[in-house]
PDB file of C-alpha atoms in Angstrom:
ATOM      1  CA  ALA A   1       0.661 -11.797  13.418  1.00 78.00           C
ATOM      2  CA  GLN A   2       0.072 -10.903  10.068  1.00 89.00           C
ATOM      3  CA  LYS A   3       2.443 -11.675   7.415  1.00 95.00           C
ATOM      4  CA  VAL A   4       2.736 -11.902   3.670  1.00 97.00           C
ATOM      5  CA  THR A   5       5.676 -13.305   1.495  1.00 97.00           C
ATOM      6  CA  GLN A   6       6.854 -12.462  -1.619  1.00 97.00           C
ATOM      7  CA  ALA A   7       9.853 -14.862  -2.650  1.00 94.00           C
ATOM      8  CA  GLN A   8      10.343 -13.608  -5.761  1.00 97.00           C
ATOM      9  CA  THR A   9      12.304 -11.009  -5.598  1.00 96.00           C
ATOM     10  CA  GLU A  10      12.451 -10.008  -9.018  1.00 97.00           C
ATOM     11  CA  ILE A  11      11.350 -11.692 -12.064  1.00 97.00           C
ATOM     12  CA  SER A  12      12.646 -11.642 -15.830  1.00 97.00           C
ATOM     13  CA  VAL A  13      10.879 -12.060 -18.262  1.00 97.00           C
ATOM     14  CA  VAL A  14      10.647 -11.462 -22.313  1.00 97.00           C
ATOM     15  CA  GLU A  15       7.824  -9.767 -23.616  1.00 97.00           C
ATOM     16  CA  LYS A  16       4.496 -12.374 -24.426  1.00 97.00           C
ATOM     17  CA  GLU A  17       5.507 -14.230 -21.978  1.00 97.00           C
ATOM     18  CA  ASP A  18       3.447 -15.377 -19.315  1.00 97.00           C
ATOM     19  CA  VAL A  19       4.380 -14.801 -15.409  1.00 98.00           C
ATOM     20  CA  THR A  20       3.061 -15.735 -12.189  1.00 98.00           C
ATOM     21  CA  LEU A  21       4.020 -13.891  -9.226  1.00 98.00           C
ATOM     22  CA  ASP A  22       3.676 -15.226  -5.839  1.00 98.00           C
ATOM     23  CA  CYS A  23       2.089 -14.702  -2.479  1.00 98.00           C
ATOM     24  CA  VAL A  24       1.909 -16.416   0.599  1.00 98.00           C
ATOM     25  CA  TYR A  25      -0.001 -14.820   4.143  1.00 97.00           C
ATOM     26  CA  GLU A  26      -0.637 -15.904   7.497  1.00 96.00           C
ATOM     27  CA  THR A  27      -2.996 -14.430   9.397  1.00 93.00           C
ATOM     28  CA  ARG A  28      -5.512 -15.355  12.573  1.00 89.00           C
ATOM     29  CA  ASP A  29      -8.140 -14.137  11.154  1.00 87.00           C
ATOM     30  CA  THR A  30     -11.126 -15.818   9.945  1.00 86.00           C
ATOM     31  CA  THR A  31     -11.917 -12.632   7.696  1.00 87.00           C
ATOM     32  CA  TYR A  32      -9.821 -10.706   5.701  1.00 90.00           C
ATOM     33  CA  TYR A  33      -9.104  -9.346   2.505  1.00 91.00           C
ATOM     34  CA  LEU A  34      -5.643  -9.501  -0.279  1.00 94.00           C
ATOM     35  CA  PHE A  35      -4.811  -7.504  -2.707  1.00 95.00           C
ATOM     36  CA  TRP A  36      -2.605  -6.647  -5.118  1.00 96.00           C
ATOM     37  CA  TYR A  37      -0.896  -3.386  -5.737  1.00 96.00           C
ATOM     38  CA  LYS A  38       1.328  -2.503  -8.944  1.00 97.00           C
ATOM     39  CA  GLN A  39       4.253   0.135  -8.723  1.00 96.00           C
ATOM     40  CA  PRO A  40       5.849   1.797 -11.512  1.00 93.00           C
ATOM     41  CA  PRO A  41       8.971   3.222 -11.395  1.00 88.00           C
ATOM     42  CA  SER A  42       6.728   6.661 -10.342  1.00 85.00           C
ATOM     43  CA  GLY A  43       5.931   5.490  -7.166  1.00 87.00           C
ATOM     44  CA  GLU A  44       2.480   5.390  -6.985  1.00 89.00           C
ATOM     45  CA  LEU A  45       0.688   2.426  -5.876  1.00 93.00           C
ATOM     46  CA  VAL A  46      -1.837   1.228  -8.439  1.00 93.00           C
ATOM     47  CA  PHE A  47      -4.877  -1.259  -7.050  1.00 92.00           C
ATOM     48  CA  LEU A  48      -5.541  -3.607  -8.689  1.00 94.00           C
ATOM     49  CA  ILE A  49      -7.973  -5.965  -6.770  1.00 92.00           C
ATOM     50  CA  ARG A  50      -9.347  -6.599  -3.589  1.00 90.00           C
ATOM     51  CA  ARG A  51     -10.557 -10.254  -2.660  1.00 90.00           C
ATOM     52  CA  ASN A  52     -12.186 -11.275   0.584  1.00 89.00           C
ATOM     53  CA  SER A  53     -11.374 -14.339   2.348  1.00 90.00           C
ATOM     54  CA  PHE A  54     -15.059 -15.925   1.687  1.00 88.00           C
ATOM     55  CA  ASP A  55     -14.452 -16.196  -1.275  1.00 85.00           C
ATOM     56  CA  GLU A  56     -12.165 -18.972  -3.874  1.00 83.00           C
ATOM     57  CA  GLN A  57     -13.339 -18.015  -7.162  1.00 84.00           C
ATOM     58  CA  ASN A  58     -10.191 -16.773  -9.738  1.00 85.00           C
ATOM     59  CA  GLU A  59     -10.772 -13.882 -11.102  1.00 87.00           C
ATOM     60  CA  ILE A  60      -9.915 -12.350 -14.872  1.00 88.00           C
ATOM     61  CA  SER A  61      -9.535  -9.740 -15.602  1.00 90.00           C
ATOM     62  CA  GLY A  62      -8.304  -8.723 -19.538  1.00 93.00           C
ATOM     63  CA  ARG A  63      -4.551 -10.334 -19.022  1.00 95.00           C
ATOM     64  CA  TYR A  64      -4.352 -10.679 -15.185  1.00 96.00           C
ATOM     65  CA  SER A  65      -5.779 -13.239 -13.373  1.00 95.00           C
ATOM     66  CA  TRP A  66      -6.389 -14.159  -9.941  1.00 95.00           C
ATOM     67  CA  ASN A  67      -5.622 -18.027  -7.912  1.00 95.00           C
ATOM     68  CA  PHE A  68      -6.976 -17.946  -4.020  1.00 94.00           C
ATOM     69  CA  GLN A  69      -6.524 -21.157  -2.217  1.00 93.00           C
ATOM     70  CA  LYS A  70      -6.796 -20.791   1.140  1.00 92.00           C
ATOM     71  CA  SER A  71      -6.183 -24.004   1.442  1.00 92.00           C
ATOM     72  CA  THR A  72      -2.613 -22.969   0.995  1.00 94.00           C
ATOM     73  CA  SER A  73      -2.985 -19.241   2.215  1.00 95.00           C
ATOM     74  CA  SER A  74      -1.857 -18.514  -0.970  1.00 96.00           C
ATOM     75  CA  PHE A  75      -2.971 -15.688  -3.407  1.00 96.00           C
ATOM     76  CA  ASN A  76      -0.825 -15.555  -7.173  1.00 97.00           C
ATOM     77  CA  PHE A  77      -1.242 -13.233  -9.597  1.00 97.00           C
ATOM     78  CA  THR A  78      -0.789 -14.707 -13.323  1.00 97.00           C
ATOM     79  CA  ILE A  79      -0.054 -11.859 -16.266  1.00 97.00           C
ATOM     80  CA  THR A  80      -0.839 -13.449 -19.850  1.00 97.00           C
ATOM     81  CA  ALA A  81       1.228 -12.394 -23.163  1.00 97.00           C
ATOM     82  CA  SER A  82       3.062 -10.012 -20.621  1.00 97.00           C
ATOM     83  CA  GLN A  83       4.003  -6.304 -21.887  1.00 97.00           C
ATOM     84  CA  VAL A  84       6.224  -4.098 -22.186  1.00 96.00           C
ATOM     85  CA  VAL A  85       4.545  -1.988 -19.871  1.00 95.00           C
ATOM     86  CA  ASP A  86       3.649  -4.710 -17.213  1.00 96.00           C
ATOM     87  CA  SER A  87       6.934  -3.933 -16.067  1.00 97.00           C
ATOM     88  CA  ALA A  88       6.594  -2.485 -12.488  1.00 97.00           C
ATOM     89  CA  VAL A  89       7.004  -3.624  -8.726  1.00 97.00           C
ATOM     90  CA  TYR A  90       4.383  -5.469  -7.726  1.00 98.00           C
ATOM     91  CA  PHE A  91       3.117  -5.675  -3.629  1.00 98.00           C
ATOM     92  CA  CYS A  92       0.768  -8.276  -2.237  1.00 98.00           C
ATOM     93  CA  ALA A  93      -1.333  -7.334   0.647  1.00 96.00           C
ATOM     94  CA  LEU A  94      -3.242  -8.369   3.442  1.00 95.00           C
ATOM     95  CA  SER A  95      -5.699  -6.889   5.592  1.00 89.00           C
ATOM     96  CA  ASP A  96      -5.264  -6.383   9.381  1.00 84.00           C
ATOM     97  CA  LEU A  97      -7.486  -4.364  11.790  1.00 78.00           C
ATOM     98  CA  ILE A  98      -6.460  -2.542  13.934  1.00 73.00           C
ATOM     99  CA  GLN A  99      -7.981  -0.382  17.183  1.00 70.00           C
ATOM    100  CA  GLY A 100     -11.328  -0.514  14.617  1.00 72.00           C
ATOM    101  CA  ALA A 101      -9.019   0.670  11.671  1.00 77.00           C
ATOM    102  CA  GLN A 102      -7.746  -1.530   8.441  1.00 82.00           C
ATOM    103  CA  LYS A 103      -4.320  -1.360   7.722  1.00 88.00           C
ATOM    104  CA  LEU A 104      -2.752  -2.651   5.211  1.00 93.00           C
ATOM    105  CA  VAL A 105       0.181  -5.519   5.791  1.00 94.00           C
ATOM    106  CA  PHE A 106       2.800  -5.620   2.457  1.00 96.00           C
ATOM    107  CA  GLY A 107       5.069  -8.337   1.415  1.00 97.00           C
ATOM    108  CA  GLN A 108       8.682  -7.513  -0.144  1.00 96.00           C
ATOM    109  CA  GLY A 109       7.863  -7.044  -3.174  1.00 97.00           C
ATOM    110  CA  THR A 110       8.693  -7.918  -6.813  1.00 98.00           C
ATOM    111  CA  ARG A 111      10.640  -6.144  -9.266  1.00 97.00           C
ATOM    112  CA  LEU A 112       9.299  -7.660 -12.613  1.00 98.00           C
ATOM    113  CA  THR A 113      11.095  -6.361 -15.611  1.00 97.00           C
ATOM    114  CA  ILE A 114       9.641  -7.327 -19.002  1.00 97.00           C
ATOM    115  CA  ASN A 115      11.660  -6.820 -21.737  1.00 96.00           C
ATOM    116  CA  PRO A 116      10.678  -6.212 -25.449  1.00 94.00           C
TER     117      PRO A 116
ATOM    118  CA  ASP B   1     -12.663  12.713 -11.238  1.00 62.00           C
ATOM    119  CA  ALA B   2      -9.204  13.472  -9.016  1.00 80.00           C
ATOM    120  CA  GLY B   3      -7.103  10.603  -7.355  1.00 92.00           C
ATOM    121  CA  VAL B   4      -5.146  11.289  -3.941  1.00 95.00           C
ATOM    122  CA  THR B   5      -2.787  13.996  -4.332  1.00 96.00           C
ATOM    123  CA  GLN B   6       0.150  14.900  -2.273  1.00 97.00           C
ATOM    124  CA  SER B   7       2.537  17.199  -1.566  1.00 96.00           C
ATOM    125  CA  PRO B   8       5.448  18.354  -1.698  1.00 96.00           C
ATOM    126  CA  THR B   9       6.469  15.895  -4.429  1.00 95.00           C
ATOM    127  CA  HIS B  10      10.429  15.755  -2.680  1.00 96.00           C
ATOM    128  CA  LEU B  11      11.759  17.095  -0.536  1.00 95.00           C
ATOM    129  CA  ILE B  12      14.949  17.256   1.142  1.00 97.00           C
ATOM    130  CA  LYS B  13      15.973  18.183   4.788  1.00 97.00           C
ATOM    131  CA  THR B  14      18.690  17.551   7.920  1.00 97.00           C
ATOM    132  CA  ARG B  15      19.045  15.784  10.751  1.00 97.00           C
ATOM    133  CA  GLY B  16      16.786  17.395  13.823  1.00 97.00           C
ATOM    134  CA  GLN B  17      14.991  19.008  11.603  1.00 97.00           C
ATOM    135  CA  GLN B  18      10.631  18.928  11.153  1.00 98.00           C
ATOM    136  CA  VAL B  19       8.850  18.626   8.394  1.00 98.00           C
ATOM    137  CA  THR B  20       5.341  18.529   7.273  1.00 98.00           C
ATOM    138  CA  LEU B  21       3.892  16.939   4.254  1.00 98.00           C
ATOM    139  CA  ARG B  22       0.487  16.823   2.690  1.00 98.00           C
ATOM    140  CA  CYS B  23      -2.255  15.000   1.338  1.00 97.00           C
ATOM    141  CA  SER B  24      -5.849  14.980  -0.213  1.00 97.00           C
ATOM    142  CA  PRO B  25      -8.451  12.751  -0.500  1.00 95.00           C
ATOM    143  CA  ILE B  26     -10.234  11.253  -3.533  1.00 94.00           C
ATOM    144  CA  SER B  27     -13.730  13.479  -3.108  1.00 93.00           C
ATOM    145  CA  GLY B  28     -15.451  11.545  -0.935  1.00 90.00           C
ATOM    146  CA  HIS B  29     -13.399   9.637   0.862  1.00 92.00           C
ATOM    147  CA  LYS B  30     -13.069   9.775   4.538  1.00 91.00           C
ATOM    148  CA  SER B  31     -10.327   7.949   5.283  1.00 92.00           C
ATOM    149  CA  VAL B  32      -6.266   9.160   5.087  1.00 94.00           C
ATOM    150  CA  SER B  33      -3.867   6.188   6.010  1.00 94.00           C
ATOM    151  CA  TRP B  34       0.318   7.043   5.683  1.00 97.00           C
ATOM    152  CA  TYR B  35       3.054   4.596   4.871  1.00 97.00           C
ATOM    153  CA  GLN B  36       6.186   4.840   4.873  1.00 98.00           C
ATOM    154  CA  GLN B  37       8.048   3.047   2.006  1.00 97.00           C
ATOM    155  CA  VAL B  38      12.083   2.438   2.780  1.00 96.00           C
ATOM    156  CA  LEU B  39      13.393   1.950  -0.713  1.00 92.00           C
ATOM    157  CA  GLY B  40      13.020  -1.589  -0.912  1.00 90.00           C
ATOM    158  CA  GLN B  41      10.787  -2.605   1.008  1.00 94.00           C
ATOM    159  CA  GLY B  42       6.849  -2.499   0.878  1.00 95.00           C
ATOM    160  CA  PRO B  43       4.951   0.086   2.426  1.00 96.00           C
ATOM    161  CA  GLN B  44       4.554   0.204   6.622  1.00 96.00           C
ATOM    162  CA  PHE B  45       1.298   1.663   7.850  1.00 94.00           C
ATOM    163  CA  ILE B  46       1.453   4.779   9.527  1.00 95.00           C
ATOM    164  CA  PHE B  47      -1.469   5.632  11.137  1.00 89.00           C
ATOM    165  CA  GLN B  48      -5.382   6.312  10.318  1.00 92.00           C
ATOM    166  CA  TYR B  49      -7.163   8.739   9.658  1.00 91.00           C
ATOM    167  CA  TYR B  50     -11.000   8.703   9.822  1.00 88.00           C
ATOM    168  CA  GLU B  51     -13.367  11.517  10.721  1.00 85.00           C
ATOM    169  CA  LYS B  52     -10.873  13.730  12.203  1.00 86.00           C
ATOM    170  CA  GLU B  53      -9.673  10.763  14.773  1.00 88.00           C
ATOM    171  CA  GLU B  54      -5.961   8.896  14.599  1.00 88.00           C
ATOM    172  CA  ARG B  55      -8.161   5.434  14.461  1.00 86.00           C
ATOM    173  CA  GLY B  56      -5.068   3.079  14.291  1.00 85.00           C
ATOM    174  CA  ARG B  57      -1.301   3.337  14.317  1.00 88.00           C
ATOM    175  CA  GLY B  58       1.390   1.153  13.249  1.00 90.00           C
ATOM    176  CA  ASN B  59       4.890   0.432  15.029  1.00 92.00           C
ATOM    177  CA  PHE B  60       5.841   4.217  14.614  1.00 95.00           C
ATOM    178  CA  PRO B  61       6.971   6.627  17.401  1.00 95.00           C
ATOM    179  CA  ASP B  62       5.414   9.388  19.295  1.00 95.00           C
ATOM    180  CA  ARG B  63       7.943  11.883  16.539  1.00 97.00           C
ATOM    181  CA  PHE B  64       5.378  11.217  13.915  1.00 97.00           C
ATOM    182  CA  SER B  65       1.801  12.598  14.425  1.00 96.00           C
ATOM    183  CA  ALA B  66      -1.258  13.528  11.728  1.00 95.00           C
ATOM    184  CA  ARG B  67      -4.618  15.198  11.822  1.00 94.00           C
ATOM    185  CA  GLN B  68      -7.266  15.454   9.662  1.00 95.00           C
ATOM    186  CA  PHE B  69      -8.601  18.615   8.844  1.00 95.00           C
ATOM    187  CA  PRO B  70     -13.067  18.881   7.971  1.00 94.00           C
ATOM    188  CA  ASN B  71     -12.632  18.882   4.353  1.00 93.00           C
ATOM    189  CA  TYR B  72     -10.681  15.641   4.390  1.00 94.00           C
ATOM    190  CA  SER B  73      -6.942  16.313   4.031  1.00 96.00           C
ATOM    191  CA  SER B  74      -4.221  15.113   5.925  1.00 97.00           C
ATOM    192  CA  GLU B  75      -1.123  16.576   7.139  1.00 97.00           C
ATOM    193  CA  LEU B  76       1.777  14.231   8.564  1.00 97.00           C
ATOM    194  CA  ASN B  77       4.327  15.617  10.446  1.00 97.00           C
ATOM    195  CA  VAL B  78       7.247  14.051  11.724  1.00 98.00           C
ATOM    196  CA  ASN B  79      10.005  15.894  14.134  1.00 97.00           C
ATOM    197  CA  ALA B  80      13.956  15.379  15.098  1.00 97.00           C
ATOM    198  CA  LEU B  81      14.174  13.710  11.919  1.00 97.00           C
ATOM    199  CA  LEU B  82      16.495  10.681  11.963  1.00 97.00           C
ATOM    200  CA  LEU B  83      18.791   9.569   8.551  1.00 97.00           C
ATOM    201  CA  GLY B  84      16.305   6.742   8.582  1.00 96.00           C
ATOM    202  CA  ASP B  85      13.449   8.882   8.072  1.00 97.00           C
ATOM    203  CA  SER B  86      14.433   8.966   3.782  1.00 97.00           C
ATOM    204  CA  ALA B  87      11.711   7.418   2.508  1.00 97.00           C
ATOM    205  CA  LEU B  88       8.612   7.646   0.615  1.00 97.00           C
ATOM    206  CA  TYR B  89       5.787   8.410   2.042  1.00 97.00           C
ATOM    207  CA  LEU B  90       2.435   7.471   0.964  1.00 97.00           C
ATOM    208  CA  CYS B  91      -0.818   8.520   1.868  1.00 96.00           C
ATOM    209  CA  ALA B  92      -4.184   6.525   0.990  1.00 95.00           C
ATOM    210  CA  SER B  93      -7.447   7.037   1.365  1.00 93.00           C
ATOM    211  CA  SER B  94     -10.635   5.082   1.262  1.00 90.00           C
ATOM    212  CA  PRO B  95     -14.485   5.781   1.768  1.00 85.00           C
ATOM    213  CA  SER B  96     -14.478   4.662   5.367  1.00 76.00           C
ATOM    214  CA  ARG B  97     -12.102   3.038   7.550  1.00 66.00           C
ATOM    215  CA  ARG B  98     -12.129  -0.925   6.271  1.00 68.00           C
ATOM    216  CA  ASN B  99     -12.561  -0.196   2.216  1.00 74.00           C
ATOM    217  CA  GLU B 100      -9.824  -0.669   0.013  1.00 83.00           C
ATOM    218  CA  GLN B 101      -7.294   1.901  -0.180  1.00 89.00           C
ATOM    219  CA  PHE B 102      -6.388   4.492  -2.778  1.00 92.00           C
ATOM    220  CA  PHE B 103      -2.422   5.841  -3.017  1.00 94.00           C
ATOM    221  CA  GLY B 104      -1.152   9.053  -3.985  1.00 94.00           C
ATOM    222  CA  PRO B 105       1.780   9.766  -5.654  1.00 93.00           C
ATOM    223  CA  GLY B 106       4.351   9.874  -2.812  1.00 95.00           C
ATOM    224  CA  THR B 107       5.906  12.142  -1.088  1.00 97.00           C
ATOM    225  CA  ARG B 108      10.278  11.641  -1.190  1.00 96.00           C
ATOM    226  CA  LEU B 109      11.910  12.428   1.697  1.00 98.00           C
ATOM    227  CA  THR B 110      15.651  12.681   2.249  1.00 97.00           C
ATOM    228  CA  VAL B 111      17.431  13.505   5.914  1.00 97.00           C
ATOM    229  CA  LEU B 112      20.875  14.184   5.105  1.00 96.00           C
TER     230      LEU B 112
END
């Protein structure tokens, strides 16, 4: 069965520190997608990134970077020089095809607190 | 461009009642998915509608139903509410069944 594990329930760092959020997944599929979403206190899930299982290149977007390693089934997310506005719950998700539709299987989330 | 919109923002119901939640997808998006997020957990897939038909269903009872209208907006209905139905209900839209999904702000349902 598809499964996503985010072992870090809560992380708290001081502003400007780098922080890495871990994500480990299990899938039976050879083709799949991995996602990261940010959920601020308002509740809306904000899409951050989608990666195809065939593309293991690391990606950088400003202060955000993602490390995809198929060999260890991990898709980790790093925030460089963290800011207070980065405080949120972050979810890693895995695509799963069900009856032809793509559903997302989410991890439990990591609550990130950036202290000034 | 407007994002996904959901209404109402908050809702309080009592056990046994029925509730209807509404979602308008991003313009041009034909697929709408519904998720339930219980406090402290990740969202759980309820079902997906594409071209007005249910295309996939998660592990939820028949008390949960939905429909999609010609303009691709959607309504989620939950009958015979239980205390355990208290959650944030998220709607997500995507251009098709298999693209990245963009979420709305959610409807927080409290069942007393």
